[in-house]
Coordinates of N, CA, C and O in Angstrom, one line a residue:
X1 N 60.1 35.2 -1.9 CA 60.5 34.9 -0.5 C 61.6 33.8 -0.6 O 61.3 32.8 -1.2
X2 N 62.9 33.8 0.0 CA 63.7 33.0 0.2 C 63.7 32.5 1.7 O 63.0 33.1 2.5
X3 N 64.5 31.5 1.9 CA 65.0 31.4 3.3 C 66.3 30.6 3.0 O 66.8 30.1 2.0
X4 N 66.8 30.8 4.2 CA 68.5 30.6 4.9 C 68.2 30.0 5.8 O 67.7 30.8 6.6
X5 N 68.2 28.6 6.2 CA 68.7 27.8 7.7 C 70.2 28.0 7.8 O 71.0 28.4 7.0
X6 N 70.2 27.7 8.6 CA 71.9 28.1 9.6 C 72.6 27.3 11.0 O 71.5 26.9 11.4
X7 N 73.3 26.9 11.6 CA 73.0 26.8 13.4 C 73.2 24.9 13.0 O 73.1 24.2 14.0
X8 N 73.3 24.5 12.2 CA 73.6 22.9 12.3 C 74.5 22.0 12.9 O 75.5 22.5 12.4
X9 N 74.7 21.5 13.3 CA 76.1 21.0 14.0 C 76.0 19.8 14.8 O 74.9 19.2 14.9
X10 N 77.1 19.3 15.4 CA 77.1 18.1 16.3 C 77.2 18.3 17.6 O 78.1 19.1 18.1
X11 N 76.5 17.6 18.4 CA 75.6 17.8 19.4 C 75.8 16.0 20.1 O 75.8 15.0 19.5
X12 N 75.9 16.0 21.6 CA 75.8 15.2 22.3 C 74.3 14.4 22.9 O 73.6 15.2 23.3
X13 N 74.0 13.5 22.9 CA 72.8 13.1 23.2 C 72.4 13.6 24.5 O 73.0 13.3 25.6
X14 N 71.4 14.4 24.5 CA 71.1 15.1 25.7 C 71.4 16.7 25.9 O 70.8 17.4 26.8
X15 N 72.3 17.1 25.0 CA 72.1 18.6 24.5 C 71.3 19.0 24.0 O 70.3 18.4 23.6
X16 N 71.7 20.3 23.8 CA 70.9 21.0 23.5 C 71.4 21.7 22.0 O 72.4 21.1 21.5
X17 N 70.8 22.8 21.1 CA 71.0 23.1 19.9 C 69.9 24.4 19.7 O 68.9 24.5 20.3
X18 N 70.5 25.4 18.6 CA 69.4 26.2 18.3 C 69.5 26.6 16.9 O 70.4 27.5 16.7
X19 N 68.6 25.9 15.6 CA 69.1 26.1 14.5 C 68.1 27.5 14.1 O 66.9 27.6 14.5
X20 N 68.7 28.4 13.4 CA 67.8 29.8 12.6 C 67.2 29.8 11.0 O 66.8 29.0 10.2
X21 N 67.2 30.6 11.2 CA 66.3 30.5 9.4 C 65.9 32.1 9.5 O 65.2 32.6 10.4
X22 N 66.6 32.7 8.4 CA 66.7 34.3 7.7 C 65.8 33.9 6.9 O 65.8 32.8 6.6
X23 N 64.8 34.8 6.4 CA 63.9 35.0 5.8 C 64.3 36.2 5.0 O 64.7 37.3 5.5
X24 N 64.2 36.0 3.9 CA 64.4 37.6 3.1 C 63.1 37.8 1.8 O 62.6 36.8 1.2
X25 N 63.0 38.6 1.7 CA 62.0 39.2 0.4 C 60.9 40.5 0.7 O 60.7 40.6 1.9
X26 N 60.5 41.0 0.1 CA 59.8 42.2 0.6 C 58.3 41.9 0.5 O 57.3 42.5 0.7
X27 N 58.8 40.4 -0.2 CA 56.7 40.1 -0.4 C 56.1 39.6 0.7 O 54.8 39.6 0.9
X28 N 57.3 38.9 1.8 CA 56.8 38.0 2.9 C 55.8 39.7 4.0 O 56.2 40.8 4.4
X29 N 54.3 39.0 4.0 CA 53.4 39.6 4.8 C 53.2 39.2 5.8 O 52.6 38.1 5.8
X30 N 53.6 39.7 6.8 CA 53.4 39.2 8.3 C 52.5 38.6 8.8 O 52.8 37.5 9.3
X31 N 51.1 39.1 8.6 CA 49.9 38.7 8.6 C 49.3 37.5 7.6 O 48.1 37.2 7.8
X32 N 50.2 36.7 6.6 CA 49.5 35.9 6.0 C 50.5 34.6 6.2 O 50.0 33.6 5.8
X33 N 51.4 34.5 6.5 CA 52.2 33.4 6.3 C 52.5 32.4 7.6 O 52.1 32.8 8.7
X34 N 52.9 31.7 7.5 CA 53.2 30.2 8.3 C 54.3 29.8 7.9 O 54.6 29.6 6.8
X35 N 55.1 29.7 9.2 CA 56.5 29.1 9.1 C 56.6 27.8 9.6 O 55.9 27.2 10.4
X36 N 57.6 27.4 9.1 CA 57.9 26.1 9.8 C 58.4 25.4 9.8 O 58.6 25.2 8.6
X37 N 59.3 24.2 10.7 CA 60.4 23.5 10.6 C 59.8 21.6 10.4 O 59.0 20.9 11.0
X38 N 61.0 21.3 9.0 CA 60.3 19.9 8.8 C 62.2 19.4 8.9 O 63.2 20.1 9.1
X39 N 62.0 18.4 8.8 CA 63.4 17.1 8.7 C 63.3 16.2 8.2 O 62.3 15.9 7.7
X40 N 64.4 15.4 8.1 CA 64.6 14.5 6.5 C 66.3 13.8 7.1 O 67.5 14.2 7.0
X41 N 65.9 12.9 7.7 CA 66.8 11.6 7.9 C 67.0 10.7 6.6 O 66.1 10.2 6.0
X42 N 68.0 10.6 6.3 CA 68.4 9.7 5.2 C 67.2 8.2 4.8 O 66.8 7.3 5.6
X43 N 67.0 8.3 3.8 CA 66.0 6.8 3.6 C 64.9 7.1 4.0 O 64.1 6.2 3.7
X44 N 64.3 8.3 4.8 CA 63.3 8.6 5.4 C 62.5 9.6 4.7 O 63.0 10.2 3.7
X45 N 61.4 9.9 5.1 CA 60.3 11.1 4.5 C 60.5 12.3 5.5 O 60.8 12.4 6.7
X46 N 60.2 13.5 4.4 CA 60.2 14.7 5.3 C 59.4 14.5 6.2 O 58.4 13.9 5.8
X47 N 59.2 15.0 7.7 CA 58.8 14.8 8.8 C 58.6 16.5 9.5 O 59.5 17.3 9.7
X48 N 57.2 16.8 9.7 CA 56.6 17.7 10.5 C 57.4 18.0 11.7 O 57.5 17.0 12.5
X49 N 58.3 19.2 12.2 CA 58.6 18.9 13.5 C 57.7 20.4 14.0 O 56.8 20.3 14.9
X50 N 57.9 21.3 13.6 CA 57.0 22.7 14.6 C 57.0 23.7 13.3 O 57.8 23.7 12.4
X51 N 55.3 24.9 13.6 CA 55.0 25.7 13.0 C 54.6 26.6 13.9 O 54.3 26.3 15.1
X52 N 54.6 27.9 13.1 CA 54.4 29.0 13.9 C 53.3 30.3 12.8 O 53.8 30.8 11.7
X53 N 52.0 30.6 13.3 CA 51.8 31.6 12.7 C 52.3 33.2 12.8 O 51.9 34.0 13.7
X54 N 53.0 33.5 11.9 CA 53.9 34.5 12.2 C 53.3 35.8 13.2 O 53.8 36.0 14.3
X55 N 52.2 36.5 12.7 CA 51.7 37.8 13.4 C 50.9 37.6 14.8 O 50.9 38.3 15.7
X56 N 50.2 36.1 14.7 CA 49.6 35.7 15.9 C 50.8 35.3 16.9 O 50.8 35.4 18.1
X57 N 51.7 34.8 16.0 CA 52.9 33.6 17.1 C 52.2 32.3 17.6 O 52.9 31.7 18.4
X58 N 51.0 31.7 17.3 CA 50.5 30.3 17.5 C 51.8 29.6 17.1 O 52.8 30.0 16.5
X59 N 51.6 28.5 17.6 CA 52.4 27.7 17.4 C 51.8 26.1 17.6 O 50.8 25.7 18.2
X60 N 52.9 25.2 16.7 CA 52.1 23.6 16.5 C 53.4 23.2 16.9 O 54.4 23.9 17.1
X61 N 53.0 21.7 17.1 CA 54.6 20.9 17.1 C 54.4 19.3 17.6 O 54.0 18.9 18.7
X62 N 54.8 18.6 16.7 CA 54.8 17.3 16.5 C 54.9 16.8 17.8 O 55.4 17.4 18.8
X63 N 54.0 15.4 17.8 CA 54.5 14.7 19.1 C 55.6 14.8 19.7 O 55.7 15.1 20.9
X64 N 56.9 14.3 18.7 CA 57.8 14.3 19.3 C 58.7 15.5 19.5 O 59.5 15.3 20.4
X65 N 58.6 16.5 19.1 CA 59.2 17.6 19.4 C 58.6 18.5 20.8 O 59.2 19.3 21.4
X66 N 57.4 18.2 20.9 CA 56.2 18.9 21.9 C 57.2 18.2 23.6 O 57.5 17.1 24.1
X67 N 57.2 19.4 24.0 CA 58.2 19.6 25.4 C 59.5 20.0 25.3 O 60.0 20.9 26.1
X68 N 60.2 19.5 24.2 CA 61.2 19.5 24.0 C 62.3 20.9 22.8 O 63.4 21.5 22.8
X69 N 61.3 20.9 22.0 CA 61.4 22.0 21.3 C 60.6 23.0 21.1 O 59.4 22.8 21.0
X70 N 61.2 24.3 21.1 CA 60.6 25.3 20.9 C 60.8 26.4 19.6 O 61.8 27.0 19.4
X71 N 59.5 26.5 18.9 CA 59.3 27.6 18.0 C 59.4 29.0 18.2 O 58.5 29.5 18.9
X72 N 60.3 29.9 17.6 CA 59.6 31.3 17.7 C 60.5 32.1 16.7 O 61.4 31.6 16.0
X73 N 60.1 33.6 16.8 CA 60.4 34.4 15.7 C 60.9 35.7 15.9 O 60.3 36.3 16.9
X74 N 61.7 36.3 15.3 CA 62.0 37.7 15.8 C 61.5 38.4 14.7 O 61.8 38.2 13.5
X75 N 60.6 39.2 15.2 CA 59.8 40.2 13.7 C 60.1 41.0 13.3 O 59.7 41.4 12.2
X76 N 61.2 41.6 14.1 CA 61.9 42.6 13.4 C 63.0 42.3 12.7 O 63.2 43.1 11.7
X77 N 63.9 41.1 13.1 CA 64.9 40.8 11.9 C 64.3 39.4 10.9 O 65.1 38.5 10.5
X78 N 63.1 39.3 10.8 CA 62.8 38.3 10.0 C 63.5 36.8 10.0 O 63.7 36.1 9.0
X79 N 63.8 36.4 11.6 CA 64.4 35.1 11.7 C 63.1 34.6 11.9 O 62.1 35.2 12.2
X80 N 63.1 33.1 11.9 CA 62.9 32.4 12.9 C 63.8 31.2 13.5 O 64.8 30.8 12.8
X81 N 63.4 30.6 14.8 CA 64.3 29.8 15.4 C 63.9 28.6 16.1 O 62.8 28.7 16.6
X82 N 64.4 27.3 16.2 CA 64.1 26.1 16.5 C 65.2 25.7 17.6 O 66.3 25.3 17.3
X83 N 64.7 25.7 18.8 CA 65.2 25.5 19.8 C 65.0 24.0 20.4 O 64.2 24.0 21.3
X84 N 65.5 23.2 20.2 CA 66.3 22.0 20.5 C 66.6 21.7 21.8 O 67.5 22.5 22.1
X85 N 66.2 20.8 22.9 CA 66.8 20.1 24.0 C 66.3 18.7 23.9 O 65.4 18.3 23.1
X86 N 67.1 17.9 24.8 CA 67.4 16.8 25.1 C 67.0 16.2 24.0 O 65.8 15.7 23.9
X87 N 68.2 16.1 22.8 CA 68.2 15.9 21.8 C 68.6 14.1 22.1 O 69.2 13.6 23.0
X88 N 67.9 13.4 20.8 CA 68.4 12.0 21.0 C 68.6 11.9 19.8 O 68.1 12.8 19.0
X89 N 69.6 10.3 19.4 CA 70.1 10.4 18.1 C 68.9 10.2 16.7 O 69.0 10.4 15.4
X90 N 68.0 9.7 17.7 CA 66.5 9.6 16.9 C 66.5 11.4 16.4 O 65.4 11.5 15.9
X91 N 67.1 12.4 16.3 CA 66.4 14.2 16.2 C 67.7 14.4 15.2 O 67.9 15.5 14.9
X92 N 68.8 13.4 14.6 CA 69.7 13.6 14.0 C 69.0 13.3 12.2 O 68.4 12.4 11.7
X93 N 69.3 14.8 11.8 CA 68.2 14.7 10.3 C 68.9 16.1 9.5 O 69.7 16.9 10.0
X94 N 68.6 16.2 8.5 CA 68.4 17.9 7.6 C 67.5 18.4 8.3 O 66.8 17.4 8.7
X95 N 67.2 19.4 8.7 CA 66.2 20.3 9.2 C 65.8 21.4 8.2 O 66.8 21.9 7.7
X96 N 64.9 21.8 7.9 CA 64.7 22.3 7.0 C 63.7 23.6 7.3 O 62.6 23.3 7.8
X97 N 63.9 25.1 7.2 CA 62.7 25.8 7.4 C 61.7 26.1 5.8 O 62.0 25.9 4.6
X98 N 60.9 26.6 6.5 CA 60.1 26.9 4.8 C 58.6 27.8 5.6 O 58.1 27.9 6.7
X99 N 58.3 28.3 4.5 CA 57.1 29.4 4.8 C 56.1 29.0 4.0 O 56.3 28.3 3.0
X100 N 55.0 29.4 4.2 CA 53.3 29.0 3.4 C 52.4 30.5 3.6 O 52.7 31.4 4.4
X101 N 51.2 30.4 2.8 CA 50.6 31.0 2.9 C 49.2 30.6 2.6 O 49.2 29.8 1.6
X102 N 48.2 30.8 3.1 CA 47.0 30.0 2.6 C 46.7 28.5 2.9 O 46.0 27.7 2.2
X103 N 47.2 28.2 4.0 CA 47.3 26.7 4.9 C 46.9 27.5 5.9 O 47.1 28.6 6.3
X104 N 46.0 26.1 6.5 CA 45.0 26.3 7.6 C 46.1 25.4 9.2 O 47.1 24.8 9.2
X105 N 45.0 25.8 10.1 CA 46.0 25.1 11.4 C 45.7 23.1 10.4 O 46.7 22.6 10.2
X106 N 44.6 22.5 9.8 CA 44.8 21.6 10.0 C 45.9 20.7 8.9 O 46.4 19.6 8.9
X107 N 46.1 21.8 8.1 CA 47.1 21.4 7.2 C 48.7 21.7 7.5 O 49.6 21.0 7.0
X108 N 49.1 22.8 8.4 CA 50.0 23.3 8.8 C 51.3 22.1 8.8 O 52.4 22.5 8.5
X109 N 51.1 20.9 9.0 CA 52.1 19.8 9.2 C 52.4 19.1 8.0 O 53.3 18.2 7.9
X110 N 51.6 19.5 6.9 CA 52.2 19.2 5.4 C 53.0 19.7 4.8 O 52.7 20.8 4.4
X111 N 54.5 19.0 4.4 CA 55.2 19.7 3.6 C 55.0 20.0 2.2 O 55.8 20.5 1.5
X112 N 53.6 19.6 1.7 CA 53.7 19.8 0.3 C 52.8 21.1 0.3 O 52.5 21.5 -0.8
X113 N 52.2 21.7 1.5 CA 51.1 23.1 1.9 C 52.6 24.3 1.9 O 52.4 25.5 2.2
X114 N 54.0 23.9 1.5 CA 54.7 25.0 1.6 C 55.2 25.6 0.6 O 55.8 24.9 -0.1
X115 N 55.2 27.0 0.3 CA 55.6 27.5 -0.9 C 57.1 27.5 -1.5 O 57.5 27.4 -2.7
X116 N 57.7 27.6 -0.1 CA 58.9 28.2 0.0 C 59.9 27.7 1.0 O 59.8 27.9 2.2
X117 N 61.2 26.9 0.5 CA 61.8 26.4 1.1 C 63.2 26.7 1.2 O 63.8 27.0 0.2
X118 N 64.0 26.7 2.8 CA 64.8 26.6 2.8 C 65.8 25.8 2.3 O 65.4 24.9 1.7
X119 N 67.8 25.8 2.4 CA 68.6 25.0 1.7 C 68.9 23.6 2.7 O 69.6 22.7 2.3
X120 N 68.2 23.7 4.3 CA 68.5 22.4 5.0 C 69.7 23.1 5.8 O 70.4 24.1 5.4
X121 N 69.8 22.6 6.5 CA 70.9 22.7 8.2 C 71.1 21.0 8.6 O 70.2 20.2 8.4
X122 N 72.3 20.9 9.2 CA 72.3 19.1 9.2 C 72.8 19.3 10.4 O 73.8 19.9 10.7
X123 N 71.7 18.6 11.3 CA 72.0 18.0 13.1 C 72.1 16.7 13.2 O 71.4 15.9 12.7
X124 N 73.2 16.5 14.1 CA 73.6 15.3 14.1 C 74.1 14.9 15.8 O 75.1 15.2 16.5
X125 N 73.0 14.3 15.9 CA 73.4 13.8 17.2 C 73.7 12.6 18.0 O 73.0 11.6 18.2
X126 N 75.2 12.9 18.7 CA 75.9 11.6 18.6 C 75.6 11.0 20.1 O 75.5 11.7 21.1
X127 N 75.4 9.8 20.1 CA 74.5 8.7 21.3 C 75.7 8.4 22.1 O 75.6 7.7 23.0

């Protein structure tokens, strides 16, 4: 399984943004995997921002992303997408997608529960 993040860019505080993530391989099983979007501000630790169980569509999402961003997926073209508003310069980071398999809802916010990572998307949001 590979992935592709995409959709990075510069952004005004208080916009909006929508970064993607291509998913490719023929092993990815709809039914068993967990997707999900983490970030990585310079000097900082990767940080949980939202997950999504692919075939259910559940969805998780960090305090601070919860209202504000939205997880989801198109099942037919193997994206998924991270939808972004009222971004502040606190949400300027690498964003990163990545997929798992075999993580539970309570582990879902660990990036070390993921198999498979994307190359990073860089949002940058200017105050």
């Amino acid at each position: 399984v590979q992935l592709q993040a995409s959709g990075g860019g510069l952004v005004q505080a208080g916009g909006s943004l929508r970064i993607s993530c291509e998913i490719f391989g023929r092993t990815f099983n709809r039914y068993r995997y967990f997707v999900g979007w983490f970030r990585q501000a310079p000097g900082k630790e990767r940080e949980f921002v939202a997950a999504l169980k692919w075939h259910e569509g559940y969805t998780y999402y960090s305090d601070s992303a919860k209202g504000r961003f939205t997880i989801s997926r198109d099942n037919a073209e193997l994206r998924m997408y991270l939808q972004m508003n009222t971004l502040t310069h606190e949400d300027s980071a690498t964003y990163y997608c990545a997929a798992a398999t075999g993580i539970t809802t309570g582990t879902v916010h660990h990036p070390s529960e993921y198999n498979y990572w994307g190359q990073g998307t860089l949002v940058t949001v200017s105050s």
